[in-house]
Coordinates of C-alpha atoms (C1' of nucleotides) in Angstrom, one line a residue:
Chain A
M16 CA -0.1 0.0 -0.1
R17 CA 1.3 3.2 -0.8
S18 CA 1.8 5.6 2.0
L19 CA -0.7 8.2 2.9
H20 CA 0.1 11.7 1.7
H21 CA -0.5 14.4 3.7
P22 CA 0.2 18.0 2.1
G23 CA 2.1 20.6 4.2
R24 CA 0.4 23.6 5.7
E25 CA 2.0 25.9 3.1
Q26 CA 0.5 23.5 0.5
L27 CA -3.0 24.2 1.3
D28 CA -4.7 25.4 -1.8
L29 CA -8.1 27.4 -1.2
P30 CA -9.8 26.1 -4.2
A31 CA -9.1 22.6 -3.4
V32 CA -10.3 22.8 0.2
L33 CA -13.4 24.5 -0.9
Y34 CA -14.1 21.8 -3.4
A35 CA -13.3 19.0 -1.0
L36 CA -16.0 20.6 1.2
S37 CA -18.7 21.1 -1.5
D38 CA -19.6 17.5 -1.5
P39 CA -22.4 16.6 1.3
T40 CA -20.8 13.4 2.0
R41 CA -17.5 14.8 3.0
L42 CA -19.1 17.5 4.6
E43 CA -20.6 15.1 6.7
I44 CA -17.6 13.6 7.6
V45 CA -15.8 17.0 8.4
R46 CA -18.8 17.8 10.8
R47 CA -18.7 14.3 12.3
L48 CA -14.9 14.8 13.0
A49 CA -14.9 17.9 14.2
G50 CA -17.4 16.8 17.0
D51 CA -15.8 13.7 18.0
G52 CA -11.9 14.6 17.4
E53 CA -10.9 11.0 15.9
L54 CA -12.7 8.5 13.9
A55 CA -12.0 5.3 12.4
C56 CA -13.2 4.9 8.5
G57 CA -15.5 2.3 9.4
T58 CA -17.6 4.4 12.0
F59 CA -19.6 6.9 9.7
G60 CA -23.0 5.1 9.1
L61 CA -23.0 6.9 5.7
P62 CA -25.1 5.5 2.8
V63 CA -22.1 4.7 0.3
T64 CA -19.9 1.6 0.0
K65 CA -16.6 1.5 1.8
A66 CA -14.6 2.0 -1.8
T67 CA -16.7 5.2 -2.3
L68 CA -16.0 6.1 1.5
S69 CA -12.2 5.4 0.9
H70 CA -12.2 7.9 -2.2
H71 CA -14.1 10.7 -0.1
F72 CA -11.5 10.4 2.4
K73 CA -8.3 10.3 0.2
V74 CA -10.1 13.7 -1.4
L75 CA -10.4 14.8 2.2
R76 CA -6.6 14.2 2.8
E77 CA -4.9 15.4 -0.2
A78 CA -7.0 18.6 0.0
G79 CA -5.2 18.8 3.5
L80 CA -8.6 18.9 5.7
I81 CA -7.7 15.6 7.4
Q82 CA -4.9 13.7 8.9
T83 CA -5.0 9.8 8.9
R84 CA -3.1 8.0 11.5
V85 CA -2.8 4.1 10.8
E86 CA -3.0 2.0 13.8
G87 CA -3.3 -2.0 13.3
V88 CA -5.9 -2.3 10.8
H89 CA -7.5 0.9 11.1
R90 CA -7.0 4.5 10.0
Y91 CA -7.9 7.0 12.4
N92 CA -9.0 10.2 10.9
S93 CA -9.1 13.7 12.5
L94 CA -9.4 17.3 11.3
R95 CA -6.3 19.6 10.6
K96 CA -8.0 22.1 12.6
Q97 CA -4.8 23.9 13.5
D98 CA -3.5 24.0 10.0
L99 CA -6.6 25.2 8.8
D100 CA -7.2 27.7 10.9
T101 CA -3.7 29.4 10.5
R102 CA -3.9 29.1 6.7
F103 CA -7.5 30.1 6.3
P104 CA -8.6 31.8 9.6
G105 CA -12.2 31.3 10.0
L106 CA -13.3 29.2 7.3
L107 CA -13.5 26.1 9.1
K108 CA -15.6 27.8 11.7
A109 CA -17.9 29.2 9.5
V110 CA -18.4 26.3 7.3
L111 CA -19.1 24.1 10.5
K112 CA -21.6 26.8 11.8
A113 CA -23.5 26.9 8.3
S114 CA -23.5 23.1 8.0
V115 CA -25.9 22.7 10.8
P116 CA -29.4 23.1 9.1
G117 CA -31.8 25.5 10.8
Chain B
M15 CA -33.5 35.2 -23.7
R16 CA -34.6 33.7 -20.4
S17 CA -34.9 35.7 -17.3
L18 CA -32.0 35.6 -14.8
H19 CA -32.9 33.2 -12.1
H20 CA -31.4 34.3 -8.7
P21 CA -32.4 31.8 -5.6
G22 CA -34.0 33.3 -2.5
R23 CA -31.6 33.6 0.7
E24 CA -33.4 30.7 2.3
Q25 CA -32.6 28.5 -0.7
L26 CA -28.8 29.0 -0.5
D27 CA -27.1 25.8 -0.2
L28 CA -23.8 25.3 1.3
P29 CA -22.4 22.7 -0.8
A30 CA -23.4 24.5 -3.9
V31 CA -21.8 27.7 -2.7
L32 CA -18.4 26.1 -2.0
Y33 CA -18.6 24.4 -5.0
A34 CA -19.1 27.7 -7.1
L35 CA -16.2 29.0 -5.1
S36 CA -13.7 26.0 -5.9
D37 CA -13.0 27.1 -9.1
P38 CA -10.1 29.8 -9.6
T39 CA -11.8 32.0 -12.1
R40 CA -15.0 32.1 -10.2
L41 CA -13.0 32.9 -6.8
E42 CA -11.3 35.8 -8.9
I43 CA -14.8 37.2 -10.0
V44 CA -15.9 37.0 -6.2
R45 CA -12.7 38.7 -5.1
R46 CA -13.1 41.4 -8.0
L47 CA -16.7 42.2 -6.8
A48 CA -16.1 42.2 -3.1
G49 CA -13.3 44.9 -3.9
D50 CA -15.3 47.1 -6.5
G51 CA -19.0 46.8 -5.8
E52 CA -20.6 46.3 -9.1
L53 CA -19.1 45.1 -12.6
A54 CA -20.2 44.4 -15.8
C55 CA -19.4 40.9 -17.3
G56 CA -16.9 42.2 -19.9
T57 CA -14.8 44.4 -17.5
F58 CA -12.9 41.2 -16.2
G59 CA -9.7 40.7 -18.0
L60 CA -9.9 37.1 -17.4
P61 CA -8.0 34.4 -19.7
V62 CA -11.1 32.6 -20.9
T63 CA -13.8 33.3 -23.6
K64 CA -17.0 35.2 -23.0
A65 CA -18.8 32.1 -23.3
T66 CA -16.8 30.5 -20.6
L67 CA -17.1 33.8 -18.5
S68 CA -20.8 33.7 -18.9
H69 CA -20.8 30.0 -17.7
H70 CA -19.1 31.0 -14.6
F71 CA -21.2 33.9 -14.1
K72 CA -24.2 31.7 -14.4
V73 CA -22.6 29.4 -11.8
L74 CA -22.2 31.9 -9.2
R75 CA -25.7 33.5 -9.9
E76 CA -27.5 29.8 -9.5
A77 CA -25.7 29.6 -6.2
G78 CA -27.0 32.6 -4.8
L79 CA -23.3 34.1 -4.8
I80 CA -24.2 37.2 -6.9
Q81 CA -26.9 39.5 -8.4
T82 CA -27.2 40.3 -12.1
R83 CA -28.8 43.6 -12.7
V84 CA -29.5 44.2 -16.4
E85 CA -29.2 47.7 -17.7
G86 CA -29.3 48.4 -21.4
V87 CA -27.0 45.9 -23.3
H88 CA -24.8 45.4 -19.9
R89 CA -25.1 42.9 -16.9
Y90 CA -24.2 44.4 -13.9
N91 CA -22.9 42.0 -11.2
S92 CA -22.5 42.3 -7.5
L93 CA -22.2 40.1 -4.5
R94 CA -24.9 39.1 -2.3
K95 CA -23.1 39.9 0.8
Q96 CA -26.0 40.4 3.1
D97 CA -27.5 37.3 2.1
L98 CA -24.5 35.1 2.1
D99 CA -23.7 36.5 5.6
T100 CA -27.1 36.0 7.0
R101 CA -27.2 32.4 6.0
F102 CA -23.4 31.3 6.2
P103 CA -22.0 34.1 9.0
G104 CA -18.5 34.5 8.5
L105 CA -18.0 32.2 5.2
L106 CA -17.5 34.8 2.6
K107 CA -15.2 37.2 4.8
A108 CA -13.1 34.1 5.9
V109 CA -13.0 33.3 1.6
L110 CA -12.1 36.5 0.9
K111 CA -9.3 36.8 3.7
A112 CA -7.8 33.4 2.7
S113 CA -7.8 34.2 -1.0
V114 CA -5.3 36.7 -0.9
P115 CA -2.4 35.0 -0.9
G116 CA 0.5 35.8 1.5
Chain C
dT12 C1' -1.2 -20.8 9.3
dC13 C1' -6.1 -20.0 8.5
dT14 C1' -9.7 -16.5 8.7
dA15 C1' -12.2 -12.7 9.8
dT16 C1' -11.8 -7.5 9.7
dT17 C1' -10.7 -2.9 7.8
dG18 C1' -9.4 -0.3 4.3
dT19 C1' -7.2 0.8 -0.3
dT20 C1' -7.1 0.1 -5.4
dT21 C1' -8.5 -1.1 -9.9
dG22 C1' -11.7 -1.3 -13.5
dA23 C1' -15.7 0.2 -15.1
dT24 C1' -20.2 3.1 -15.8
dC25 C1' -22.4 7.1 -15.5
dA26 C1' -23.0 12.1 -14.7
dT27 C1' -21.5 16.3 -14.5
dA28 C1' -18.9 20.2 -15.7
dA29 C1' -15.1 23.3 -18.0
dT30 C1' -14.1 25.1 -22.3
dC31 C1' -14.5 27.0 -27.2
dA32 C1' -16.8 28.4 -31.6
dA33 C1' -20.5 29.8 -33.5
dA34 C1' -25.3 31.0 -33.6
dC35 C1' -28.5 34.0 -31.5
dA36 C1' -30.6 38.0 -29.1
dA37 C1' -31.0 42.4 -27.4
dT38 C1' -29.9 47.3 -27.0
dA39 C1' -27.7 51.4 -28.3
dG40 C1' -26.4 54.8 -31.8
dG41 C1' -26.0 56.4 -36.1
Chain D
dC15 C1' -33.1 50.0 -40.7
dC16 C1' -28.4 48.9 -40.5
dT17 C1' -24.6 48.0 -37.5
dA18 C1' -21.7 47.5 -33.6
dT19 C1' -21.3 46.1 -28.9
dT20 C1' -22.6 43.0 -25.0
dG21 C1' -23.6 39.1 -23.3
dT22 C1' -26.1 34.2 -23.6
dT23 C1' -27.1 29.8 -25.6
dT24 C1' -26.1 26.0 -28.3
dG25 C1' -23.7 22.2 -29.7
dA26 C1' -19.6 19.6 -29.0
dT27 C1' -15.1 18.1 -26.8
dT28 C1' -12.6 16.8 -23.1
dA29 C1' -11.6 16.0 -18.4
dT30 C1' -13.0 15.0 -14.0
dG31 C1' -15.3 12.8 -10.4
dA32 C1' -18.8 10.0 -7.9
dT33 C1' -20.2 5.6 -7.7
dC34 C1' -19.8 0.3 -7.2
dA35 C1' -18.0 -4.6 -7.5
dA36 C1' -14.2 -7.2 -7.0
dA37 C1' -9.6 -8.1 -6.2
dC38 C1' -5.9 -6.7 -3.1
dA39 C1' -3.0 -5.7 1.1
dA40 C1' -2.3 -5.6 5.9
dT41 C1' -3.1 -6.9 10.3
dA42 C1' -5.3 -9.2 14.7
dG43 C1' -6.8 -13.3 16.8
dA44 C1' -7.7 -18.2 17.1

DNA sequence: TCTATTGTTTGATCATAATCAAACAATAGG
DNA sequence: CCTATTGTTTGATTATGATCAAACAATAGA
């Protein structure tokens, strides 16, 4: 398996970040991670296959939104809050606030 | 010509807004409008044909990011700052701050 | 070593979208 | 009217991406 690629803080690209956030499934993943800290891929009860989910995690990872830590057979994902907030101040907070319908 | 469609404030959809902002050309359009208030379509010296530009304006308009006012032969575009800020507080500001490289 | 679990990758399909040239529409000014 | 200007729409092309099933890889546990 190819090792997981995480772009550096300086490489974060706004269009890529916005694009990653523009998919409802990925937005939901980000919301969960914002609340729960660290989650394995399989713990999201989303209505897509594991292949599709894996694809979405890859998009989020390569855009620099999440960090994936390997432990045994699991991949634990977490939001790169610090990096995002440094590079794009207020963006994540605004997106998270807005993504709660109501 | 079909009349220009602008979604109501309540119809604004976060994924659609983020998607509209995820294209560099459209992001540049939004940045210009944020600075200059109101601009006709032809006044952006962007490296795309007028057909492509028209397409991007349509995407921005239908996502609710811009408002297009027809005056004579021109279309004057402006950012829907108020609506965006009401619906997604802090989002536009964060995007505009982030989109200035440096 | 065998098996179950977890997730990735590949290959295919289908949909969406970015782009352009060309045709079209609407208007302003002669 | 005629013409130039401004922008939209259409049709075509090309690229990207969301999705799934199936094959694969890695690990933990019996």
